[in-house]
Short mmCIF file of C-alpha atoms and ligand atoms in Angstrom, two decimals:
data_model
loop_
_atom_site.label_atom_id
_atom_site.label_comp_id
_atom_site.label_asym_id
_atom_site.label_seq_id
_atom_site.Cartn_x
_atom_site.Cartn_y
_atom_site.Cartn_z
CA UNK A 1 75.04 75.98 60.19
CA UNK A 2 76.83 74.43 63.14
CA UNK A 3 80.43 75.53 63.78
CA UNK A 4 82.88 73.78 66.07
CA UNK A 5 85.35 75.03 68.69
CA UNK A 6 84.29 78.65 68.45
CA UNK A 7 85.81 81.37 70.65
CA UNK A 8 83.04 83.24 72.50
CA UNK A 9 85.22 86.33 73.13
CA UNK A 10 83.12 88.43 70.75
CA UNK A 11 79.84 87.00 72.02
CA UNK A 12 80.04 88.25 75.62
CA UNK A 13 80.49 91.89 76.63
CA UNK A 14 82.97 90.93 79.37
CA UNK A 15 85.22 89.78 76.52
CA UNK A 16 86.05 86.49 78.25
CA UNK A 17 87.88 84.17 75.89
CA UNK A 18 86.36 80.71 76.31
CA UNK A 19 85.32 78.28 73.60
CA UNK A 20 82.13 76.41 72.82
CA UNK A 21 82.55 72.96 71.27
CA UNK A 22 79.48 73.59 69.06
CA UNK A 23 77.90 76.87 68.05
CA UNK A 24 74.88 77.91 65.95
CA UNK A 25 73.19 81.20 65.13
CA UNK A 26 69.41 80.79 65.23
CA UNK A 27 67.55 82.82 62.61
CA UNK A 28 64.05 81.30 62.86
CA UNK A 29 61.80 79.37 65.22
CA UNK A 30 61.63 76.45 62.77
CA UNK A 31 65.43 76.20 62.70
CA UNK A 32 65.47 76.33 66.50
CA UNK A 33 62.94 73.51 66.86
CA UNK A 34 64.67 71.22 64.38
CA UNK A 35 68.06 71.82 66.06
CA UNK A 36 66.52 71.15 69.47
CA UNK A 37 65.22 67.80 68.17
CA UNK A 38 68.79 66.93 67.15
CA UNK A 39 70.10 68.04 70.54
CA UNK A 40 67.69 65.93 72.61
CA UNK A 41 69.70 64.65 75.64
CA UNK A 42 72.79 66.66 74.62
CA UNK A 43 74.00 69.75 76.53
CA UNK A 44 73.15 73.16 75.07
CA UNK A 45 72.58 76.71 76.26
CA UNK A 46 71.25 79.94 74.80
CA UNK A 47 72.77 83.40 74.54
CA UNK A 48 71.49 86.70 73.20
CA UNK A 49 73.96 89.58 73.21
CA UNK A 50 76.03 88.06 76.04
CA UNK A 51 75.72 91.29 78.05
CA UNK A 52 74.49 89.75 81.29
CA UNK A 53 76.64 86.63 81.59
CA UNK A 54 79.98 85.66 83.07
CA UNK A 55 81.49 82.74 81.17
CA UNK A 56 83.76 80.85 83.54
CA UNK A 57 84.96 77.86 81.48
CA UNK A 58 85.14 76.29 78.03
CA UNK A 59 81.83 74.62 77.16
CA UNK A 60 81.62 71.09 75.78
CA UNK A 61 78.02 71.53 74.64
CA UNK A 62 76.23 73.57 71.95
CA UNK A 63 75.84 77.37 72.29
CA UNK A 64 72.79 78.79 70.48
CA UNK A 65 72.79 82.52 69.72
CA UNK A 66 69.38 84.06 69.03
CA UNK A 67 69.50 86.06 65.79
CA UNK A 68 65.87 85.84 64.59
CA UNK A 69 64.79 89.32 63.46
CA UNK A 70 61.53 91.17 62.82
CA UNK A 71 59.31 93.87 64.31
CA UNK A 72 55.60 93.73 63.46
CA UNK A 73 52.55 95.69 64.61
CA UNK A 74 49.90 93.08 65.43
CA UNK A 75 47.15 95.35 66.86
CA UNK A 76 46.48 99.06 66.67
CA UNK A 77 43.97 101.48 68.21
CA UNK A 78 43.87 105.30 68.35
CA UNK A 79 45.76 105.19 71.65
CA UNK A 80 48.25 102.35 71.32
CA UNK A 81 49.95 99.63 69.29
CA UNK A 82 50.78 96.05 70.18
CA UNK A 83 54.12 95.13 68.63
CA UNK A 84 55.60 91.65 68.24
CA UNK A 85 59.41 91.59 68.21
CA UNK A 86 61.56 88.55 67.50
CA UNK A 87 64.06 87.52 70.19
CA UNK A 88 67.19 88.21 68.12
CA UNK A 89 66.44 91.92 67.58
CA UNK A 90 68.89 94.21 69.37
CA UNK A 91 67.06 95.90 72.28
CA UNK A 92 68.44 99.39 71.61
CA UNK A 93 67.53 99.12 67.91
CA UNK A 94 63.95 98.43 69.04
CA UNK A 95 64.02 101.57 71.21
CA UNK A 96 65.31 103.62 68.24
CA UNK A 97 62.52 102.16 66.06
CA UNK A 98 59.88 103.12 68.66
CA UNK A 99 61.24 106.68 68.78
CA UNK A 100 61.09 106.98 64.98
CA UNK A 101 57.48 105.77 64.99
CA UNK A 102 56.69 108.05 67.95
CA UNK A 103 55.53 105.15 70.14
CA UNK A 104 56.14 105.75 73.85
CA UNK A 105 56.93 103.43 76.76
CA UNK A 106 60.51 102.24 76.36
CA UNK A 107 62.40 105.53 75.93
CA UNK A 108 63.90 105.27 79.46
CA UNK A 109 65.35 101.88 78.49
CA UNK A 110 67.50 103.30 75.67
CA UNK A 111 71.06 102.01 75.31
CA UNK A 112 70.58 98.86 77.41
CA UNK A 113 72.73 96.29 75.60
CA UNK A 114 71.48 92.86 74.61
CA UNK A 115 68.68 91.12 72.74
CA UNK A 116 64.92 91.49 72.94
CA UNK A 117 64.60 87.80 73.88
CA UNK A 118 66.60 88.30 77.07
CA UNK A 119 64.78 91.47 78.14
CA UNK A 120 62.05 89.64 80.10
CA UNK A 121 64.55 87.28 81.78
CA UNK A 122 65.58 89.92 84.31
CA UNK A 123 62.77 92.37 83.55
CA UNK A 124 65.26 94.98 82.36
CA UNK A 125 64.93 98.35 84.01
CA UNK A 126 66.49 101.79 84.10
CA UNK A 127 65.62 105.34 85.13
CA UNK A 128 62.38 104.44 86.87
CA UNK A 129 60.93 102.16 84.15
CA UNK A 130 60.91 98.36 83.89
CA UNK A 131 60.04 96.17 80.92
CA UNK A 132 56.94 94.89 82.73
CA UNK A 133 55.23 98.29 82.35
CA UNK A 134 54.84 97.71 78.57
CA UNK A 135 55.07 93.92 78.39
CA UNK A 136 52.02 91.99 77.12
CA UNK A 137 53.28 88.42 76.46
CA UNK A 138 56.10 86.32 75.07
CA UNK A 139 56.40 83.23 72.91
CA UNK A 140 58.70 80.43 73.97
CA UNK A 141 59.72 76.90 73.14
CA UNK A 142 59.24 74.45 76.02
CA UNK A 143 62.49 72.49 76.10
CA UNK A 144 60.90 69.32 77.45
CA UNK A 145 58.07 68.98 74.93
CA UNK A 146 59.61 71.15 72.15
CA UNK A 147 56.22 72.83 71.70
CA UNK A 148 55.24 76.49 71.63
CA UNK A 149 54.03 78.26 74.74
CA UNK A 150 52.73 81.76 75.34
CA UNK A 151 53.31 83.48 78.69
CA UNK A 152 51.15 86.48 79.57
CA UNK A 153 52.40 89.23 81.87
CA UNK A 154 50.55 87.91 84.96
CA UNK A 155 52.32 84.53 84.60
CA UNK A 156 55.83 85.97 84.30
CA UNK A 157 56.33 86.82 88.01
CA UNK A 158 58.24 89.99 87.15
CA UNK A 159 60.12 91.60 90.00
CA UNK A 160 63.22 93.74 90.48
CA UNK A 161 65.72 92.26 87.96
CA UNK A 162 63.91 88.93 87.96
CA UNK A 163 61.10 86.87 86.43
CA UNK A 164 59.89 83.30 86.30
CA UNK A 165 62.41 82.76 83.45
CA UNK A 166 65.33 83.53 85.79
CA UNK A 167 63.94 81.35 88.59
CA UNK A 168 61.51 78.42 88.19
CA UNK A 169 61.73 78.19 84.39
CA UNK A 170 65.48 78.79 84.16
CA UNK A 171 66.90 76.46 81.49
CA UNK A 172 63.40 75.10 80.72
CA UNK A 173 62.33 77.43 77.89
CA UNK A 174 63.81 79.53 75.10
CA UNK A 175 62.04 82.81 74.38
CA UNK A 176 61.54 83.39 70.67
CA UNK A 177 59.48 86.63 70.57
CA UNK A 178 57.83 89.18 72.84
CA UNK A 179 54.85 91.52 72.43
CA UNK A 180 54.81 95.00 73.92
CA UNK A 181 52.03 97.57 74.29
CA UNK A 182 53.38 100.98 73.24
CA UNK A 183 51.52 104.28 73.49
CA UNK A 184 50.69 106.77 70.78
CA UNK A 185 50.59 110.52 71.50
CA UNK A 186 49.96 112.19 73.92
CA UNK A 187 52.80 110.46 75.77
CA UNK A 188 53.15 110.27 79.51
CA UNK A 189 56.88 110.24 80.07
CA UNK A 190 58.42 109.17 83.36
CA UNK A 191 61.08 111.68 84.32
CA UNK A 192 61.08 111.83 88.11
CA UNK A 193 64.46 110.07 88.38
CA UNK A 194 66.96 112.64 89.77
CA UNK A 195 69.65 112.65 87.08
CA UNK A 196 67.03 112.54 84.32
CA UNK A 197 65.19 115.56 85.69
CA UNK A 198 68.43 117.55 85.72
CA UNK A 199 69.35 116.52 82.16
CA UNK A 200 65.91 117.55 80.89
CA UNK A 201 65.91 121.03 82.48
CA UNK A 202 64.57 123.57 79.96
CA UNK A 203 63.62 120.87 77.45
CA UNK A 204 60.24 119.46 76.47
CA UNK A 205 59.67 116.00 77.92
CA UNK A 206 59.12 114.32 74.53
CA UNK A 207 60.01 110.62 74.30
CA UNK A 208 62.86 111.55 71.95
CA UNK A 209 64.32 114.07 74.44
CA UNK A 210 63.95 111.62 77.32
CA UNK A 211 65.78 108.90 75.36
CA UNK A 212 68.53 111.37 74.36
CA UNK A 213 68.98 112.40 78.00
CA UNK A 214 69.12 108.77 79.12
CA UNK A 215 71.73 108.02 76.44
CA UNK A 216 73.84 111.02 77.51
CA UNK A 217 73.75 110.03 81.17
CA UNK A 218 74.53 106.38 80.43
CA UNK A 219 77.43 107.23 78.08
CA UNK A 220 78.96 109.57 80.65
CA UNK A 221 78.94 107.13 83.55
CA UNK A 222 78.94 103.56 82.25
CA UNK A 223 81.97 102.01 80.57
CA UNK A 224 81.43 101.04 76.91
CA UNK A 225 81.90 97.24 76.64
CA UNK A 226 83.49 97.77 73.21
CA UNK A 227 86.33 99.60 74.96
CA UNK A 228 86.49 97.79 78.31
CA UNK A 229 84.83 94.45 79.02
CA UNK A 230 81.95 94.51 81.52
CA UNK A 231 78.40 93.28 82.08
CA UNK A 232 76.86 96.46 83.52
CA UNK A 233 75.75 96.17 87.15
CA UNK A 234 77.32 93.01 88.52
CA UNK A 235 75.16 92.84 91.67
CA UNK A 236 71.54 93.68 92.46
CA UNK A 237 70.76 96.55 94.79
CA UNK A 238 69.88 94.78 98.07
CA UNK A 239 66.37 95.20 99.46
CA UNK A 240 66.14 95.12 103.28
CA UNK A 241 63.42 95.22 105.90
CA UNK A 242 63.15 98.63 107.56
CA UNK A 243 64.07 97.01 110.90
CA UNK A 244 67.37 95.63 109.62
CA UNK A 245 68.07 98.84 107.73
CA UNK A 246 67.60 100.97 110.86
CA UNK A 247 70.10 98.83 112.74
CA UNK A 248 72.67 99.30 109.97
CA UNK A 249 71.86 103.02 109.73
CA UNK A 250 72.84 103.49 113.38
CA UNK A 251 76.43 102.56 112.45
CA UNK A 252 76.52 104.13 108.96
CA UNK A 253 74.60 107.40 109.17
CA UNK A 254 75.22 108.40 105.53
CA UNK A 255 73.97 105.17 103.96
CA UNK A 256 71.64 106.10 101.05
CA UNK A 257 68.28 104.31 100.66
CA UNK A 258 65.09 104.40 98.61
CA UNK A 259 61.70 103.27 99.95
CA UNK A 260 60.54 100.00 98.38
CA UNK A 261 56.85 99.63 99.22
CA UNK A 262 55.99 100.60 102.82
CA UNK A 263 58.09 98.16 104.83
CA UNK A 264 61.32 97.75 102.88
CA UNK A 265 64.16 99.88 101.52
CA UNK A 266 66.54 99.47 98.59
CA UNK A 267 70.25 100.26 99.14
CA UNK A 268 72.51 101.15 96.20
CA UNK A 269 74.99 98.26 95.92
CA UNK A 270 77.47 100.66 94.29
CA UNK A 271 77.64 102.72 97.51
CA UNK A 272 78.29 99.61 99.62
CA UNK A 273 81.08 98.49 97.27
CA UNK A 274 82.58 101.96 97.06
CA UNK A 275 82.53 102.26 100.85
CA UNK A 276 84.27 98.92 101.15
CA UNK A 277 87.18 100.43 99.24
CA UNK A 278 86.77 98.85 95.80
CA UNK A 279 85.86 101.80 93.55
CA UNK A 280 88.44 102.27 90.80
CA UNK A 281 90.63 99.60 92.40
CA UNK A 282 92.37 97.13 90.09
CA UNK A 283 93.47 93.65 91.13
CA UNK A 284 95.44 91.95 88.33
CA UNK A 285 93.23 91.85 85.24
CA UNK A 286 89.99 92.85 86.95
CA UNK A 287 88.59 95.67 89.04
CA UNK A 288 85.67 97.98 89.79
CA UNK A 289 85.08 100.84 87.39
CA UNK A 290 86.36 104.25 88.48
CA UNK A 291 82.99 105.99 87.92
CA UNK A 292 80.65 103.20 89.04
CA UNK A 293 81.88 100.65 91.59
CA UNK A 294 78.96 98.32 90.78
CA UNK A 295 80.44 97.62 87.36
CA UNK A 296 83.20 95.00 87.40
CA UNK A 297 85.58 95.36 84.47
CA UNK A 298 87.98 93.17 82.53
CA UNK A 299 91.17 95.12 81.81
CA UNK A 300 91.97 92.86 78.88
CA UNK A 301 92.97 89.29 79.54
CA UNK A 302 90.88 88.34 82.57
CA UNK A 303 89.44 84.85 82.85
CA UNK A 304 85.88 84.32 84.06
CA UNK A 305 87.28 82.69 87.19
CA UNK A 306 89.33 85.81 88.00
CA UNK A 307 86.23 88.00 87.67
CA UNK A 308 84.25 85.57 89.82
CA UNK A 309 86.95 85.53 92.52
CA UNK A 310 86.92 89.32 92.62
CA UNK A 311 83.12 89.34 92.85
CA UNK A 312 83.28 86.89 95.76
CA UNK A 313 85.87 89.06 97.53
CA UNK A 314 83.54 92.06 97.19
CA UNK A 315 80.62 90.02 98.57
CA UNK A 316 82.74 88.95 101.55
CA UNK A 317 83.97 92.47 102.38
CA UNK A 318 80.50 94.04 102.04
CA UNK A 319 79.00 91.33 104.24
CA UNK A 320 81.68 91.79 106.90
CA UNK A 321 81.43 95.57 106.91
CA UNK A 322 77.68 96.15 106.51
CA UNK A 323 76.14 92.74 107.28
CA UNK A 324 74.39 92.92 103.88
CA UNK A 325 74.65 90.00 101.41
CA UNK A 326 75.06 91.04 97.76
CA UNK A 327 73.30 88.89 95.15
CA UNK A 328 74.79 88.64 91.67
CA UNK A 329 72.67 90.10 88.87
CA UNK A 330 74.91 88.59 86.17
CA UNK A 331 74.23 84.97 85.12
CA UNK A 332 77.13 82.57 85.70
CA UNK A 333 77.57 80.17 82.80
C1 FAD B 1 77.10 98.39 79.89
C2 FAD B 1 75.88 97.60 80.34
C3 FAD B 1 74.79 98.27 80.88
C4 FAD B 1 73.66 97.57 81.29
N1 FAD B 1 72.62 98.26 81.80
C5 FAD B 1 71.50 97.60 82.20
C6 FAD B 1 70.37 98.33 82.72
O1 FAD B 1 70.39 99.56 82.81
N2 FAD B 1 69.30 97.62 83.11
C7 FAD B 1 69.24 96.26 83.01
O2 FAD B 1 68.21 95.69 83.37
N3 FAD B 1 70.27 95.55 82.51
C8 FAD B 1 71.40 96.18 82.11
N4 FAD B 1 72.46 95.48 81.62
C9 FAD B 1 72.38 94.01 81.54
C10 FAD B 1 71.93 93.47 80.16
O3 FAD B 1 72.04 94.46 79.20
C11 FAD B 1 70.49 92.96 80.19
O4 FAD B 1 70.33 92.01 81.21
C12 FAD B 1 70.08 92.34 78.86
O5 FAD B 1 68.70 92.06 78.85
C13 FAD B 1 70.84 91.06 78.55
O6 FAD B 1 70.54 90.69 77.21
P1 FAD B 1 71.47 89.70 76.40
O7 FAD B 1 70.77 89.38 75.13
O8 FAD B 1 72.83 90.21 76.29
O9 FAD B 1 71.41 88.42 77.36
P2 FAD B 1 72.58 87.36 77.59
O10 FAD B 1 73.64 87.97 78.41
O11 FAD B 1 72.98 86.75 76.29
O12 FAD B 1 71.81 86.27 78.45
C14 FAD B 1 71.39 86.57 79.76
C15 FAD B 1 70.67 85.34 80.33
O13 FAD B 1 69.46 85.12 79.63
C16 FAD B 1 69.46 83.85 78.99
N5 FAD B 1 68.86 84.07 77.66
C17 FAD B 1 69.29 84.92 76.69
N6 FAD B 1 68.44 84.90 75.65
C18 FAD B 1 67.47 84.01 75.96
C19 FAD B 1 66.29 83.54 75.28
N7 FAD B 1 65.95 84.00 74.07
N8 FAD B 1 65.51 82.63 75.90
C20 FAD B 1 65.85 82.15 77.14
N9 FAD B 1 66.93 82.55 77.83
C21 FAD B 1 67.73 83.49 77.25
C22 FAD B 1 70.93 83.41 78.92
O14 FAD B 1 71.05 82.00 78.94
C23 FAD B 1 71.48 84.05 80.17
O15 FAD B 1 71.22 83.24 81.31
C24 FAD B 1 73.62 96.15 81.17
C25 FAD B 1 74.71 95.48 80.61
C26 FAD B 1 75.83 96.19 80.20
C27 FAD B 1 76.99 95.46 79.58
#
């Protein structure tokens, strides 16, 4: 059912209070297609859990929230299962389901907010694992032809916090379901990430223990959006050529880095922001979180424009100090 003039405050984890002139919750693909026929040539946009967006203004169009549910095993062998999950399923609920079934592969991605349908958009990742490692395919509606399409992993152009859906196909498709390949026992867990190794000391590396450790670490260092509005990491960690990095390293000897392939390095954006003086600093209604400078927070009544202005100030200062441009990870809507 379509509602009008709906506040989106509870539909984005930043807690930004803007309205959408029209608003519908989508519970099936059929409903989506018939609504899209009605909306031909009218403005609309799609949201999942609203945990990776910054809403900067009231919207005169139609906001569609994906709420189609369902998890189904579509193939099974002795070693693995292929699972189809509808876009409106909550990502963390899927991780909990996989742990209950003892299916491995997404335990490191526990507690990432948002919907399953948005997970491929930026190829969600945490603690050394990205969605692409278990991803098989996704179903989508092509917004020009209003027909179904299937995208296999090779076509999705997954990269660090990106995919074809965030670049060339942005605004051209709506994902309705994804299929993942999850492993049965014996599991090969990925625990070489520093903090994870420490948290697992003396414990068996079962998928359940890995997920519990990830949840503990995340809860201790990331602000809970239910208590303080935020969208997780606001910027991507910049990736630089070794040549450029070495020039910067001459001036900033302590700059941390991680090899990215053989000719590039990744720099933690949080370190750059912290060393530009923003960590824990509040400016009006916005600021950078006291434990993780990469997370911009809304102290209550911030507008999207205030958050954006603060983000732009951070970009400017980091560029001036380190000569490194910061790219936003969050989607501006
Ligand atoms: C506290 C916190 C921690 C986080 N930690 C991580 C982390 O560790 N790793 C990580 O990768 N991310 C992290 N994030 C970011 C976020 O959780 C993910 O990007 C998540 O996948 C977003 O899902 P969503 O449903 O909320 O997407 P939304 O914010 O609703 O949408 C994001 C974008 O995808 C589009 N979109 C949404 N659904 C669809 C669809 N079905 N079809 C087409 N387009 C769609 C939207 O239009 C928008 O452009 C974190 C966020 C928070 C708040």
